[in-house]
PDB file of C-alpha atoms in Angstrom:
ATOM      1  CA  UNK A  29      28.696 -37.402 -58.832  1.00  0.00           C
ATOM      2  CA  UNK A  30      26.781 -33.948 -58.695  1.00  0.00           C
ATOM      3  CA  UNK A  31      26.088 -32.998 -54.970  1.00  0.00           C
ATOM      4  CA  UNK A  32      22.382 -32.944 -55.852  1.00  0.00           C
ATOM      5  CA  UNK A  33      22.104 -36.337 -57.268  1.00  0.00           C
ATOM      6  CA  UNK A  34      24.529 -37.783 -53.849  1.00  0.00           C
ATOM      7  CA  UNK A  35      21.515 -35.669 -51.844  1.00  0.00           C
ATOM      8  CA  UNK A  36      18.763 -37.809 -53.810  1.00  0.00           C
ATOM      9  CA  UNK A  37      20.523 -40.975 -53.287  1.00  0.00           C
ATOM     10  CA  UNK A  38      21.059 -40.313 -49.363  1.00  0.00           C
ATOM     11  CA  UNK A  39      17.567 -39.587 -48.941  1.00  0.00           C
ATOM     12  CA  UNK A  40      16.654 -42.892 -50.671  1.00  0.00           C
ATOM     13  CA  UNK A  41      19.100 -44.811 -48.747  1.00  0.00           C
ATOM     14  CA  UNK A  42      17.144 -43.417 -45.473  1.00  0.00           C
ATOM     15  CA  UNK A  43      13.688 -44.436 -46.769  1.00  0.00           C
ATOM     16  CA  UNK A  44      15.037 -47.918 -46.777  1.00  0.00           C
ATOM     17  CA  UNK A  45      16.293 -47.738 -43.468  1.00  0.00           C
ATOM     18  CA  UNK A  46      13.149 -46.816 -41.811  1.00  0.00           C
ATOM     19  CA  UNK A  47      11.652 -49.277 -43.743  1.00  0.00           C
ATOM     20  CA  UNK A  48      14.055 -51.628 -42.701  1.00  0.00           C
ATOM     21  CA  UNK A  49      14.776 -50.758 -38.808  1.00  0.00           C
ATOM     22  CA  UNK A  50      10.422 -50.784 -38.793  1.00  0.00           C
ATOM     23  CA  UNK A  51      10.665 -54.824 -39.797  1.00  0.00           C
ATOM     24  CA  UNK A  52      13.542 -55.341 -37.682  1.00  0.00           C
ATOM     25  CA  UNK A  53      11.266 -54.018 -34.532  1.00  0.00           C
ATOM     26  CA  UNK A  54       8.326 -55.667 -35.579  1.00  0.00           C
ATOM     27  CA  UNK A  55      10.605 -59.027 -36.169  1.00  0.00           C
ATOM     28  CA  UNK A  56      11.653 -58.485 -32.774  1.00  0.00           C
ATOM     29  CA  UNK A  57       8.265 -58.151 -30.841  1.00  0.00           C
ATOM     30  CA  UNK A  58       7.483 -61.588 -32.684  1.00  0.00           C
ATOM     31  CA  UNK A  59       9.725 -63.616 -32.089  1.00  0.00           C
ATOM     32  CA  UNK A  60       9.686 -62.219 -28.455  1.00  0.00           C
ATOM     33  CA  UNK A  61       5.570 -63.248 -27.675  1.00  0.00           C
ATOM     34  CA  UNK A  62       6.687 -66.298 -30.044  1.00  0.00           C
ATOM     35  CA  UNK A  63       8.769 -67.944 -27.275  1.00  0.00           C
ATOM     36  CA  UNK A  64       6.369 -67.843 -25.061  1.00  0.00           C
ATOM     37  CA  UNK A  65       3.650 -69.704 -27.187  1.00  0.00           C
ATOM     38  CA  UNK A  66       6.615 -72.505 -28.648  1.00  0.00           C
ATOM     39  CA  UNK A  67       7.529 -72.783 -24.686  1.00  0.00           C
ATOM     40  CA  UNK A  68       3.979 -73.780 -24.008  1.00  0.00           C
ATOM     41  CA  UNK A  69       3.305 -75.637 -27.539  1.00  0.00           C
ATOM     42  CA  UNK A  70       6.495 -77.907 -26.647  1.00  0.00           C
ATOM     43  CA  UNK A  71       4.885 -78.888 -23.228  1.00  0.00           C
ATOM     44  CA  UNK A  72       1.938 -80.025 -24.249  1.00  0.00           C
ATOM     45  CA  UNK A  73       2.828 -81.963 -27.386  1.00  0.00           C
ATOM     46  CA  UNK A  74       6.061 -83.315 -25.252  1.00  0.00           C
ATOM     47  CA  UNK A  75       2.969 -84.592 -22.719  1.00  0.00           C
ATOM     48  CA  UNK A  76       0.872 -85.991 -25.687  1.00  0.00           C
ATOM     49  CA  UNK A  77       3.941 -88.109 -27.406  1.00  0.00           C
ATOM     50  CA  UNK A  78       4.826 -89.636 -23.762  1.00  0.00           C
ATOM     51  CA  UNK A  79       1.128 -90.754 -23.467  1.00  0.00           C
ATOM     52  CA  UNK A  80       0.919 -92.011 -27.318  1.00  0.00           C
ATOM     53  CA  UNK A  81       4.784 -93.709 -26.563  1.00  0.00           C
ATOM     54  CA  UNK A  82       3.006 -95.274 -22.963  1.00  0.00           C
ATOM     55  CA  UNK A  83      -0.115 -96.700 -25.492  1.00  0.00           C
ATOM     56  CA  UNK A  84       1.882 -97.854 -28.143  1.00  0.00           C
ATOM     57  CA  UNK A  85       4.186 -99.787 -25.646  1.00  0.00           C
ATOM     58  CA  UNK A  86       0.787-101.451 -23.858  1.00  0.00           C
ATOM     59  CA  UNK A  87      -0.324-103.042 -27.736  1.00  0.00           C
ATOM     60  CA  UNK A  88      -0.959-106.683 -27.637  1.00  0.00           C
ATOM     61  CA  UNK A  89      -1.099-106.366 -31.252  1.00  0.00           C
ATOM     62  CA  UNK A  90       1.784-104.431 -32.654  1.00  0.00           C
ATOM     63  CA  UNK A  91       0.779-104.139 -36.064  1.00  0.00           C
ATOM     64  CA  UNK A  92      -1.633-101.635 -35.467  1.00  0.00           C
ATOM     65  CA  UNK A  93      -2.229 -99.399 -38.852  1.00  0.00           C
ATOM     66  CA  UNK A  94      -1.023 -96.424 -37.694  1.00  0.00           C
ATOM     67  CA  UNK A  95       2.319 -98.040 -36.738  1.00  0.00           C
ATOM     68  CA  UNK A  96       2.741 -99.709 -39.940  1.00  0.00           C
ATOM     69  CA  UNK A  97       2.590 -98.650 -43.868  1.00  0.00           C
ATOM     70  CA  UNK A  98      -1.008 -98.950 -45.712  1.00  0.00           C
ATOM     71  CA  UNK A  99       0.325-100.521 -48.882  1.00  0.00           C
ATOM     72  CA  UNK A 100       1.597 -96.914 -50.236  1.00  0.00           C
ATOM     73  CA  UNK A 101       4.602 -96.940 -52.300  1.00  0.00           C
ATOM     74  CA  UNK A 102       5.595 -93.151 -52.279  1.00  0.00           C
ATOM     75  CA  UNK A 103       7.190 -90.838 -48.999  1.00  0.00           C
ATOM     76  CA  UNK A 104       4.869 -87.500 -48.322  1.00  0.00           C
ATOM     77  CA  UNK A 105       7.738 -84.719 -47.606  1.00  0.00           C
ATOM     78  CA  UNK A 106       6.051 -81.953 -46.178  1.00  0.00           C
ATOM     79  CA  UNK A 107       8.065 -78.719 -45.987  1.00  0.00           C
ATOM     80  CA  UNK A 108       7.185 -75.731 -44.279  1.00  0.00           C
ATOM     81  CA  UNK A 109       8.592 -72.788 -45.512  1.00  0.00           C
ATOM     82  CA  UNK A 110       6.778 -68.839 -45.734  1.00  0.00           C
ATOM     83  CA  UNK A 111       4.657 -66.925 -47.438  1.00  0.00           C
ATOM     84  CA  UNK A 112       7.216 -63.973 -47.432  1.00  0.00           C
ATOM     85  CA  UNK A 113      10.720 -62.825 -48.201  1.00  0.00           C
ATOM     86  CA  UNK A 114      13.172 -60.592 -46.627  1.00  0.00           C
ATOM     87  CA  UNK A 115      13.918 -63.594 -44.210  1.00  0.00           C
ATOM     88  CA  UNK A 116      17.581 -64.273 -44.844  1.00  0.00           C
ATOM     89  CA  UNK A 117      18.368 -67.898 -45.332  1.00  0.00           C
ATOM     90  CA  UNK A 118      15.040 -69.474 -43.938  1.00  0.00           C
ATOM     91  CA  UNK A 119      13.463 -69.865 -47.031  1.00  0.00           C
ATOM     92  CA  UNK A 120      16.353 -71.210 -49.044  1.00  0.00           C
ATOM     93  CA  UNK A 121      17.650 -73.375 -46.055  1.00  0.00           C
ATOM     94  CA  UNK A 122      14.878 -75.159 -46.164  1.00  0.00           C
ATOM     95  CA  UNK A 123      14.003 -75.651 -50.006  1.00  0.00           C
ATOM     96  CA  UNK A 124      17.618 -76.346 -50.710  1.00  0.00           C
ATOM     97  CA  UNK A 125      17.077 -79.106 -47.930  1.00  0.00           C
ATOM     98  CA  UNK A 126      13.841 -80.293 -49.095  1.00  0.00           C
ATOM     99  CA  UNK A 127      15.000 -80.624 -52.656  1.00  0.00           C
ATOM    100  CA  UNK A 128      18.004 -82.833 -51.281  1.00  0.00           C
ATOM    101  CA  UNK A 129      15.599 -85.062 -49.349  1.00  0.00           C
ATOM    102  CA  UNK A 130      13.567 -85.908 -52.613  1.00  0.00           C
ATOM    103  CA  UNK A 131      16.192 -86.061 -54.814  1.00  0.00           C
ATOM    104  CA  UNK A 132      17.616 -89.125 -52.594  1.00  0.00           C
ATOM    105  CA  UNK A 133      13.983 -90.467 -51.795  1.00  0.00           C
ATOM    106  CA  UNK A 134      12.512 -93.211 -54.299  1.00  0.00           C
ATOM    107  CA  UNK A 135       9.090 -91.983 -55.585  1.00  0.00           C
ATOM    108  CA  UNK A 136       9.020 -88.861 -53.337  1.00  0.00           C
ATOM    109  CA  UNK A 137       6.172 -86.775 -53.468  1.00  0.00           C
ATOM    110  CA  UNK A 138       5.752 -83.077 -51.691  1.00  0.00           C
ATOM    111  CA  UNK A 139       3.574 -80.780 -49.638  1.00  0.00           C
ATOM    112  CA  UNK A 140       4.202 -77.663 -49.849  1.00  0.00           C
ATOM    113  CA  UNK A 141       3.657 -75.327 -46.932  1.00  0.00           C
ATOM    114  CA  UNK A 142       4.461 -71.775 -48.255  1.00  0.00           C
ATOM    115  CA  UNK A 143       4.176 -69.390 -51.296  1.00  0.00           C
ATOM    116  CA  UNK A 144       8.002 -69.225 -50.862  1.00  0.00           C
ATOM    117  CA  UNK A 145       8.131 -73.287 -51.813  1.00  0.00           C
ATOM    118  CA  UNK A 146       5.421 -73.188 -54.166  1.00  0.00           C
ATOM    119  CA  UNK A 147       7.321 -70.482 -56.152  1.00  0.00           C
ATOM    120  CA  UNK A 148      10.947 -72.726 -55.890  1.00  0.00           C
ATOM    121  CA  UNK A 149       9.282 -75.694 -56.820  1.00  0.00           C
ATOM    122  CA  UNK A 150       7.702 -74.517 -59.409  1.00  0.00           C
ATOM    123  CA  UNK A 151      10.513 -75.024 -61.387  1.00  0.00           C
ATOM    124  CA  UNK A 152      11.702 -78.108 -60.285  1.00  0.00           C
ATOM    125  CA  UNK A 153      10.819 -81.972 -61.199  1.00  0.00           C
ATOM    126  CA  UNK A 154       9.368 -83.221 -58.167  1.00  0.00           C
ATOM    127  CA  UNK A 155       5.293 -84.476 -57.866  1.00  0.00           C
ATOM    128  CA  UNK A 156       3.486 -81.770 -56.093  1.00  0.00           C
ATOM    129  CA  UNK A 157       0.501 -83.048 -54.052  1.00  0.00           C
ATOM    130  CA  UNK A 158      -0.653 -80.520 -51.868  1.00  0.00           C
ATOM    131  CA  UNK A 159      -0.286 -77.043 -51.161  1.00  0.00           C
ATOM    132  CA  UNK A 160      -0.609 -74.699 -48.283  1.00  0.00           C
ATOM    133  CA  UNK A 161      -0.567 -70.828 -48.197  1.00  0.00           C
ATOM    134  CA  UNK A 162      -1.323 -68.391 -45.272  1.00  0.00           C
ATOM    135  CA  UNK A 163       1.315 -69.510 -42.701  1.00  0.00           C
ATOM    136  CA  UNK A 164       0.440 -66.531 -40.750  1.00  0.00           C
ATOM    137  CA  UNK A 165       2.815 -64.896 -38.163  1.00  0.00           C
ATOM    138  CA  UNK A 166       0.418 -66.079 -35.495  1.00  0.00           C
ATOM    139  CA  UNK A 167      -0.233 -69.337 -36.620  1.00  0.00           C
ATOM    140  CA  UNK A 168      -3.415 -70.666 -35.910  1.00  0.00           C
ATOM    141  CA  UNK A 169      -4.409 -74.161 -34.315  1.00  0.00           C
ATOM    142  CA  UNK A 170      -6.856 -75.110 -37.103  1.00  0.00           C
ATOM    143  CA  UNK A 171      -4.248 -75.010 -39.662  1.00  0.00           C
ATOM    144  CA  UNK A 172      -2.651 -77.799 -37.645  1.00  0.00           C
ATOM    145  CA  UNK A 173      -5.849 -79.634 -37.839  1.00  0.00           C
ATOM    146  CA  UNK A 174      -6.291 -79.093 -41.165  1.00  0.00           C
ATOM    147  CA  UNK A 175      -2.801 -80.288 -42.110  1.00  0.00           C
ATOM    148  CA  UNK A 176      -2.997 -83.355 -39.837  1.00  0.00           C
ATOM    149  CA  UNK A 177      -6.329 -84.591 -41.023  1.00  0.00           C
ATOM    150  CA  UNK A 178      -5.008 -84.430 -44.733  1.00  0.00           C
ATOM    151  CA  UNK A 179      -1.631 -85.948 -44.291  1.00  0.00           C
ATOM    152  CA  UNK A 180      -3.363 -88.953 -42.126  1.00  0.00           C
ATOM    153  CA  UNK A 181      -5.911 -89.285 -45.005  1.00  0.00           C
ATOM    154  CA  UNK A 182      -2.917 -89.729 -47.498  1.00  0.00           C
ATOM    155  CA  UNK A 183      -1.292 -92.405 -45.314  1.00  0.00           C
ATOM    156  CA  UNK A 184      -4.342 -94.111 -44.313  1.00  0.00           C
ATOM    157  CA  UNK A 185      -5.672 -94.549 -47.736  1.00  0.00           C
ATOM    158  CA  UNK A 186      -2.365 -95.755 -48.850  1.00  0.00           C
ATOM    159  CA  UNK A 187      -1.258 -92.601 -50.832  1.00  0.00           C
ATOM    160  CA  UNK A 188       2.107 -92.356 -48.625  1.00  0.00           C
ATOM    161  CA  UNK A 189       4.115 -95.212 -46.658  1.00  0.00           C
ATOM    162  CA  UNK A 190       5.683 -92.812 -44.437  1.00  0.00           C
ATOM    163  CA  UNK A 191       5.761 -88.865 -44.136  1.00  0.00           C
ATOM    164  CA  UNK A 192       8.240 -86.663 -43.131  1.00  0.00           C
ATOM    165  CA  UNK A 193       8.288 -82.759 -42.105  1.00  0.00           C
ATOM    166  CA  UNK A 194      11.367 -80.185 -43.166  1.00  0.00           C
ATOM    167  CA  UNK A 195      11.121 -77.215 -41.145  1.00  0.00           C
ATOM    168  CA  UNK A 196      13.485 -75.613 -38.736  1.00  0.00           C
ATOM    169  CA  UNK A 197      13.735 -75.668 -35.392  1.00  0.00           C
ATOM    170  CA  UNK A 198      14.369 -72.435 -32.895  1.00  0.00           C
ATOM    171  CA  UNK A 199      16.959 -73.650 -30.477  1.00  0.00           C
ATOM    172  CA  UNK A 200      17.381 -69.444 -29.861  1.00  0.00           C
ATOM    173  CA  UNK A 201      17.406 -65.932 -31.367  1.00  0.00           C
ATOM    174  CA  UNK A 202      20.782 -66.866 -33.084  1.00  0.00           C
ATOM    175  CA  UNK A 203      20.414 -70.480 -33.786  1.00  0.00           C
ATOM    176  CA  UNK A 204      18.245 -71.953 -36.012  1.00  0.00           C
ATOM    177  CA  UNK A 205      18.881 -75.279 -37.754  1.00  0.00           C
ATOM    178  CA  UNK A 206      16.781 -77.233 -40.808  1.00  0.00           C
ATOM    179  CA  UNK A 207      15.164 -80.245 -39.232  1.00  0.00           C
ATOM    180  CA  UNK A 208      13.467 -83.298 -41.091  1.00  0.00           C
ATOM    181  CA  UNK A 209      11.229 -85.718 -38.270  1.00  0.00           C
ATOM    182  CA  UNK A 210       9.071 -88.701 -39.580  1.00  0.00           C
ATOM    183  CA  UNK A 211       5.570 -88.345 -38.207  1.00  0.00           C
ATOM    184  CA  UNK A 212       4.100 -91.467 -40.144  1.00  0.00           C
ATOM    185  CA  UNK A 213       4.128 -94.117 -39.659  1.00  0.00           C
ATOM    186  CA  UNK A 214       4.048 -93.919 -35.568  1.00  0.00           C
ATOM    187  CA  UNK A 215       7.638 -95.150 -33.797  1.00  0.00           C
ATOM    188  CA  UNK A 216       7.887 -97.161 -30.807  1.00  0.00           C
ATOM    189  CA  UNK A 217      10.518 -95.564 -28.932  1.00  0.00           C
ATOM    190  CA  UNK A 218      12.408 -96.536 -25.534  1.00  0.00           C
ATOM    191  CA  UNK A 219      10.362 -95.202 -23.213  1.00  0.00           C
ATOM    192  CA  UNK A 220      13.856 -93.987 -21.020  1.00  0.00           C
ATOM    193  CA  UNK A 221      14.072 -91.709 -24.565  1.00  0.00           C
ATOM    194  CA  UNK A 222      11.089 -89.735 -22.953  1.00  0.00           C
ATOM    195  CA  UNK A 223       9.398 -88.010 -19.690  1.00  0.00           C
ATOM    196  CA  UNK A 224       7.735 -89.692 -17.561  1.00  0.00           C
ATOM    197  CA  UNK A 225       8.601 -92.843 -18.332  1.00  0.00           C
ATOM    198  CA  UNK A 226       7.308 -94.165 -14.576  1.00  0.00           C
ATOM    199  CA  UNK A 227       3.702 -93.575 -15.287  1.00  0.00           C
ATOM    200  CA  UNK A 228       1.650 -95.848 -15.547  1.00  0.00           C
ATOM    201  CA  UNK A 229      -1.998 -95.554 -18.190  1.00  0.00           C
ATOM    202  CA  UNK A 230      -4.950 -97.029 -17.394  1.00  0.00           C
ATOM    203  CA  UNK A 231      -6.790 -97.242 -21.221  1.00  0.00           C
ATOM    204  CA  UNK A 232     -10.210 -97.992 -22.008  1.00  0.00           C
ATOM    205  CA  UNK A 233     -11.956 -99.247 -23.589  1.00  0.00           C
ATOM    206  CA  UNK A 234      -8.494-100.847 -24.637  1.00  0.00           C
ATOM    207  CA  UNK A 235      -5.484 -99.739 -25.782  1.00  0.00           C
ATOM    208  CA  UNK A 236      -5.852 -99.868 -29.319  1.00  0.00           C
ATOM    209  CA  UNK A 237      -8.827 -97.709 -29.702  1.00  0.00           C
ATOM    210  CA  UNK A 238      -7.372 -95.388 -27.343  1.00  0.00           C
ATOM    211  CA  UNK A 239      -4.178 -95.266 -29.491  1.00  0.00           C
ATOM    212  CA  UNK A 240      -6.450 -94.582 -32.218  1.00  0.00           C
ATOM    213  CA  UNK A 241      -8.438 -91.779 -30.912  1.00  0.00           C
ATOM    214  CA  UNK A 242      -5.574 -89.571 -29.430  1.00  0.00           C
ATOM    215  CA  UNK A 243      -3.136 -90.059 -32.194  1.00  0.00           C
ATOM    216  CA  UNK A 244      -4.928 -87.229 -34.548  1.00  0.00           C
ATOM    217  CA  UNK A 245      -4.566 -84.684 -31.257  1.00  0.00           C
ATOM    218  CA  UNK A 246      -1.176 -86.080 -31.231  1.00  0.00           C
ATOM    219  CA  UNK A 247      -0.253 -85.213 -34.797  1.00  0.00           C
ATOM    220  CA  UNK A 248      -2.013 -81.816 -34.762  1.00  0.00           C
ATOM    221  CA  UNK A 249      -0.136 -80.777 -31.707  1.00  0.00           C
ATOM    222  CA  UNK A 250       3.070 -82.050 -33.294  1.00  0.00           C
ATOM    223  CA  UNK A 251       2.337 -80.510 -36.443  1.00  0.00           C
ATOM    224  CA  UNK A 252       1.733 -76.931 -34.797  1.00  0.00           C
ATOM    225  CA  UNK A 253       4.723 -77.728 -32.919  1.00  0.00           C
ATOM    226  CA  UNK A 254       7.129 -77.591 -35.917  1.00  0.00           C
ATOM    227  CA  UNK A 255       4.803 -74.489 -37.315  1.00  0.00           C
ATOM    228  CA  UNK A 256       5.703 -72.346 -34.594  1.00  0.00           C
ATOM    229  CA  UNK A 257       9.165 -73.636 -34.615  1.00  0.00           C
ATOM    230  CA  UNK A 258       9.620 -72.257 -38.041  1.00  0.00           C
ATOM    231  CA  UNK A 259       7.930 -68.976 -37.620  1.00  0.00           C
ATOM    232  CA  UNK A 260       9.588 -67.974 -34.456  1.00  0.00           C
ATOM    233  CA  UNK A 261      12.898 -69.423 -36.537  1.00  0.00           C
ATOM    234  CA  UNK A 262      11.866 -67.085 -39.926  1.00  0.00           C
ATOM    235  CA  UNK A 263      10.781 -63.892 -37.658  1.00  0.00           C
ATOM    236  CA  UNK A 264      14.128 -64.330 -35.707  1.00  0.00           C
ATOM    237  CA  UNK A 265      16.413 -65.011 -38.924  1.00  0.00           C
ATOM    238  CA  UNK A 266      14.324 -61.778 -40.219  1.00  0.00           C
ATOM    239  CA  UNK A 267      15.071 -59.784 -37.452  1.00  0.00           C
ATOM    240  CA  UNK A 268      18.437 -60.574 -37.824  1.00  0.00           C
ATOM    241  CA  UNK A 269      18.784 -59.677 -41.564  1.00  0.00           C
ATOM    242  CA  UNK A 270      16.475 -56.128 -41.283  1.00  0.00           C
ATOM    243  CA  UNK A 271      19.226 -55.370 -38.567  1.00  0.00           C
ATOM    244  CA  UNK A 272      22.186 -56.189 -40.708  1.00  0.00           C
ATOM    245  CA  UNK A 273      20.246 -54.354 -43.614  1.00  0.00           C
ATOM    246  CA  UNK A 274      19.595 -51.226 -41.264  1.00  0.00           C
ATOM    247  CA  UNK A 275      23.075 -50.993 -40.155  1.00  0.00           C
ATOM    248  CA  UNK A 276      24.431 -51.156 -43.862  1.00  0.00           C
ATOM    249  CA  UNK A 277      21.898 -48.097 -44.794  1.00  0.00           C
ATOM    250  CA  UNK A 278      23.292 -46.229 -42.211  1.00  0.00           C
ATOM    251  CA  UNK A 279      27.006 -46.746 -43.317  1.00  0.00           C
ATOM    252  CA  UNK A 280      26.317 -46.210 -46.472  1.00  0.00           C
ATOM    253  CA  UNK A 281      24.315 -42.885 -45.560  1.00  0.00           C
ATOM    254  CA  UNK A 282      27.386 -41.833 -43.742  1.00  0.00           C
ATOM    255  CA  UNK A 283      29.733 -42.773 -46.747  1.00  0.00           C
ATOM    256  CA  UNK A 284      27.590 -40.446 -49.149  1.00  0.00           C
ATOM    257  CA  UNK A 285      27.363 -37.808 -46.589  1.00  0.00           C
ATOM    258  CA  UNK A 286      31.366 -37.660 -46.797  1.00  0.00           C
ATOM    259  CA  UNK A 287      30.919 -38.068 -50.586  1.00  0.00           C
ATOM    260  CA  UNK A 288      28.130 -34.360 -50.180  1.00  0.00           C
ATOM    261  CA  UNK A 289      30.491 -32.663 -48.164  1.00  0.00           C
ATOM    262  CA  UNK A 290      33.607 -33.521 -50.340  1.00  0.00           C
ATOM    263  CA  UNK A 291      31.714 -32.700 -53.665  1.00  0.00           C
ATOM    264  CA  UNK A 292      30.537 -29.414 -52.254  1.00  0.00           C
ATOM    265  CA  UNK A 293      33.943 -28.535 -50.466  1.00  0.00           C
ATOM    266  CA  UNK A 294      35.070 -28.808 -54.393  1.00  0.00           C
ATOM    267  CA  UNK A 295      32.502 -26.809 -55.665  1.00  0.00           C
ATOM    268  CA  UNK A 296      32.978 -23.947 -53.359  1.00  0.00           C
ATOM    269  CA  UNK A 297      36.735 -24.457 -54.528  1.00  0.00           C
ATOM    270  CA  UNK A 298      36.135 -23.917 -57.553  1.00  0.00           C
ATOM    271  CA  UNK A 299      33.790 -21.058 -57.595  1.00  0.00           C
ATOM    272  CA  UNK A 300      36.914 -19.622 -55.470  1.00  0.00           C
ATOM    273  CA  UNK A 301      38.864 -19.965 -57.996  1.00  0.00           C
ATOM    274  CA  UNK A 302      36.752 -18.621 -61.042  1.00  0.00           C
ATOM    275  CA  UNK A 303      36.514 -15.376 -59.102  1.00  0.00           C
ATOM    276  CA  UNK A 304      39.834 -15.081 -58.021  1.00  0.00           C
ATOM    277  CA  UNK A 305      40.713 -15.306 -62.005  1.00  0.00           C
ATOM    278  CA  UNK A 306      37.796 -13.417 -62.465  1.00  0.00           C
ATOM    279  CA  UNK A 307      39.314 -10.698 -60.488  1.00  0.00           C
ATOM    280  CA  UNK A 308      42.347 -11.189 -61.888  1.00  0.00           C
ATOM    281  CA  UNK A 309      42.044 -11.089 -64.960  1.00  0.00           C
ATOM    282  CA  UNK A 310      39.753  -7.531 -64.588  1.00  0.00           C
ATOM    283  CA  UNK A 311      42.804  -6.486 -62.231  1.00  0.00           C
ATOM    284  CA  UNK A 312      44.945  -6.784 -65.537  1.00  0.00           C
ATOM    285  CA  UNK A 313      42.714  -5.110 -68.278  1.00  0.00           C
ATOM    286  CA  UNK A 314      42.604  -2.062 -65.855  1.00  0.00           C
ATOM    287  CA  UNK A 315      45.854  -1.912 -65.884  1.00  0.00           C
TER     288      UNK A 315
END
């Protein structure tokens, strides 16, 4: 390869990696004001589930509807993946994972959180019944809301016996795993399984209608829950993979910079050479 067209390609090569080391420092910044917001997010739906686990334990009546299937015959899997790439393996973690879940689910039917899962389902067999784009890196509360109200309108009409959410969870800025959590129906759960498990609720006008009244806040926060969970896990993974990308620029910058230098040294070598036989041979027709 000429020296000028190893020169074009190096300069190339370092466009990408300011491209790339810009995303990994924006990636970074993220996921670090992300923790603190997921910290907080955890608390307070953590504090909502022990009050809806304290409610649902106090039921004289257990079949209450939002503990028990509507008559629907199909599961709601809800996935939330992103609206962009360059993220490593969050996006195919978790559409390889969703796929798996409906492929061993009897009359599954998805929700698709993401263009990146719109664009991979597109192509694949599965019932499609809602869709939702936008996930921005600062996830906002009403997109919670607006997820909860539909997804209890599905179940409460009978569209879905039970609904599930894929996402993954940030355990920290190296770990990251795909998790699936049923949201509906509502589980009783030992209350020794959760905090504050020594309080005692006071509910009125009764139990029941209290139960029914705090369990949309309860979804919404548990909903925006697993959406910050995935973005702090997709801006982490990115950050991750722009490094990785950044580092391999710069290798590769340094392996054509050898390549210049080796290409010119043979250049000037042989431009040495044509005029020492240039000389030469002039040396011999004078003689």
């Amino acid at each position: 390869m000429a020296v000028r067209d190893i020169k074009q390609r190096i300069s190339s090569v370092h466009n990408v990696e300011q491209i790339t080391h810009a995303m990994y420092a924006i990636a970074m910044t993220r996921v670090f004001k992300m923790k603190a917001r997921l910290a907080a997010t955890r608390r307070y739906a953590n504090s909502l589930e022990e009050v809806v686990q304290h409610l649902i334990h106090g039921l004289e009546d257990p079949s209450h509807p939002l503990l028990e299937s509507q008559g629907g015959d199909s599961v709601g899997i809800f996935v939330l993946n992103s609206d962009r790439g360059l993220c490593g393996r969050f996006k195919g973690d978790l559409n390889r994972a969703t796929r798996d879940r409906a492929t061993k689910t009897q009359n599954p039917k998805l929700i698709l959180g993401g263009d990146k899962a719109r664009v991979f389902f597109e192509h694949e067999k599965f019932e499609v019944v809602q869709q939702y784009v936008k996930f921005y890196d600062e996830p906002e509360y009403e997109q919670a809301e607006t997820i909860a109200a539909d997804l209890l309108k599905f179940f409460q009409a009978g569209g879905f016996k039970e609904v599930h959410v894929i996402y993954m969870r940030f355990i920290n800025d190296f770990k990251q795993e795909v998790m699936s959590e049923k949201i509906l129906p509502l589980e009783k759960k030992e209350l020794s399984a959760i905090e504050g498990e020594d309080k005692q609720y006071l509910a009125e006008p009764s139990v029941d209608k209290a139960l029914s009244e705090i369990a949309p806040h309860y979804l919404r926060a548990k909903i925006y829950r697993m959406i910050m969970e995935s973005k702090a896990s997709e801006n982490a993974i990115r950050r991750i993979a722009m490094k990785n990308a950044t580092d391999n620029a710069s290798e590769l910058i340094d392996e054509l910079t050898m390549q210049s230098n080796k290409a010119r040294q043979q250049e000037i070598t042989r431009a040495i050479a044509d005029i020492i036989g240039g000389t030469e041979a002039l040396r011999k027709q004078a003689e």
